[in-house]
Short mmCIF file of C-alpha atoms in Angstrom, two decimals:
data_model
loop_
_atom_site.label_atom_id
_atom_site.label_comp_id
_atom_site.label_asym_id
_atom_site.label_seq_id
_atom_site.Cartn_x
_atom_site.Cartn_y
_atom_site.Cartn_z
CA MET A 1380 4.03 -14.51 -2.44
CA ARG A 1381 5.31 -13.13 -5.18
CA PHE A 1382 3.08 -14.85 -8.15
CA THR A 1383 5.43 -15.18 -10.54
CA PRO A 1384 4.71 -15.44 -14.45
CA GLU A 1385 5.66 -19.19 -14.65
CA TYR A 1386 3.82 -19.75 -11.32
CA ILE A 1387 0.46 -18.61 -12.58
CA GLU A 1388 0.77 -20.32 -15.82
CA GLU A 1389 1.36 -23.37 -13.79
CA THR A 1390 -1.22 -22.90 -11.28
CA ALA A 1391 -3.96 -21.10 -13.88
CA PRO A 1392 -2.96 -21.27 -17.25
CA GLU A 1393 -6.51 -20.13 -18.52
CA ALA A 1394 -6.56 -16.82 -15.79
CA MET A 1395 -6.59 -13.49 -17.53
CA ARG A 1396 -4.28 -10.86 -16.58
CA ALA A 1397 -4.66 -7.12 -16.06
CA ASP A 1398 -1.14 -5.89 -18.05
CA GLY A 1399 0.91 -4.24 -16.25
CA TYR A 1400 -0.32 -5.36 -12.59
CA ASP A 1401 1.47 -8.35 -12.01
CA ASP A 1402 3.23 -6.66 -8.89
CA CYS A 1403 -0.39 -6.31 -7.48
CA ILE A 1404 -1.86 -9.94 -7.28
CA VAL A 1405 -2.74 -11.28 -3.89
CA GLY A 1406 -3.96 -14.84 -5.12
CA ILE A 1407 -5.58 -17.10 -7.10
CA GLY A 1408 -9.36 -17.80 -7.13
CA HIS A 1409 -10.64 -21.30 -7.58
CA ARG A 1410 -14.35 -22.24 -7.82
CA CYS A 1411 -15.90 -25.82 -8.74
CA GLY A 1412 -17.05 -25.81 -12.36
CA SER A 1413 -15.04 -22.45 -13.73
CA THR A 1414 -11.53 -21.44 -14.70
CA SER A 1415 -9.17 -20.00 -11.90
CA ILE A 1416 -9.18 -16.14 -11.79
CA LEU A 1417 -6.28 -14.03 -10.67
CA ILE A 1418 -6.88 -11.77 -7.59
CA TYR A 1419 -5.72 -8.19 -7.53
CA ASP A 1420 -5.81 -5.70 -4.57
CA ILE A 1421 -7.48 -2.76 -5.30
CA ASP A 1422 -5.48 -0.40 -3.10
CA LEU A 1423 -1.86 -1.98 -4.75
CA VAL A 1424 -3.47 -1.04 -8.21
CA VAL A 1425 -4.43 2.48 -7.42
CA LYS A 1426 -1.45 3.24 -5.55
CA LYS A 1427 0.57 2.10 -8.61
CA LEU A 1428 -1.65 4.33 -10.92
CA MET A 1429 -0.87 6.96 -8.64
CA LYS A 1430 2.90 6.37 -8.22
CA VAL A 1431 3.99 5.35 -12.03
CA ASP A 1432 0.83 7.07 -14.19
CA GLY A 1433 1.18 10.14 -11.58
CA MET A 1434 -2.58 10.45 -10.75
CA SER A 1435 -4.39 12.05 -7.90
CA GLU A 1436 -6.13 9.15 -5.43
CA GLU A 1437 -9.34 10.57 -7.22
CA ASP A 1438 -7.77 10.06 -10.95
CA ALA A 1439 -6.51 6.87 -10.22
CA VAL A 1440 -9.46 5.52 -8.32
CA GLU A 1441 -11.77 6.68 -11.39
CA PHE A 1442 -9.36 5.33 -14.03
CA PHE A 1443 -9.19 1.75 -12.06
CA GLU A 1444 -12.56 1.49 -11.74
CA PHE A 1445 -13.71 2.59 -15.14
CA ASN A 1446 -11.13 1.25 -17.01
CA ILE A 1447 -9.72 -1.74 -15.43
CA ALA A 1448 -12.35 -3.15 -13.09
CA GLY A 1449 -14.88 -2.42 -15.77
CA ALA A 1450 -13.50 -4.42 -18.38
CA TYR A 1451 -15.09 -7.86 -18.37
CA VAL A 1452 -13.40 -9.97 -20.74
CA GLY A 1453 -15.14 -13.57 -20.51
CA GLU A 1454 -14.54 -16.30 -17.91
CA GLY A 1455 -11.23 -15.60 -16.52
CA THR A 1456 -11.70 -12.34 -16.11
CA PRO A 1457 -9.90 -11.26 -12.78
CA LEU A 1458 -10.99 -10.79 -9.63
CA PHE A 1459 -10.38 -7.27 -7.55
CA MET A 1460 -10.55 -7.27 -3.77
CA ASP A 1461 -10.94 -4.62 -1.43
CA SER A 1462 -8.51 -5.40 1.40
CA GLY A 1463 -9.68 -2.31 3.38
CA GLY A 1464 -6.23 -0.87 3.12
CA ASP A 1465 -5.42 2.86 3.24
CA ARG A 1466 -4.52 4.12 -0.40
CA CYS A 1467 -2.36 6.95 0.40
CA GLY A 1468 -0.56 5.57 3.50
#
């Protein structure tokens, strides 16, 4: 499923986004008593960094871990899921 901005706004309006990575969203997480959060696939984010920014896999993983996954921006901060995929495949 493609998570369009309209669908996200309707389903999880309080969820925060990782700018530029909407195509890496694989779900919306819901927990009792908490705001809904967007779920991104780590492998898709890393592949995008490699393709769009021309990074090596090592540089893309380091950038992701420090600048994207390492940025807590409040209760609606996205979750990054390890799907066990092959980043270079």
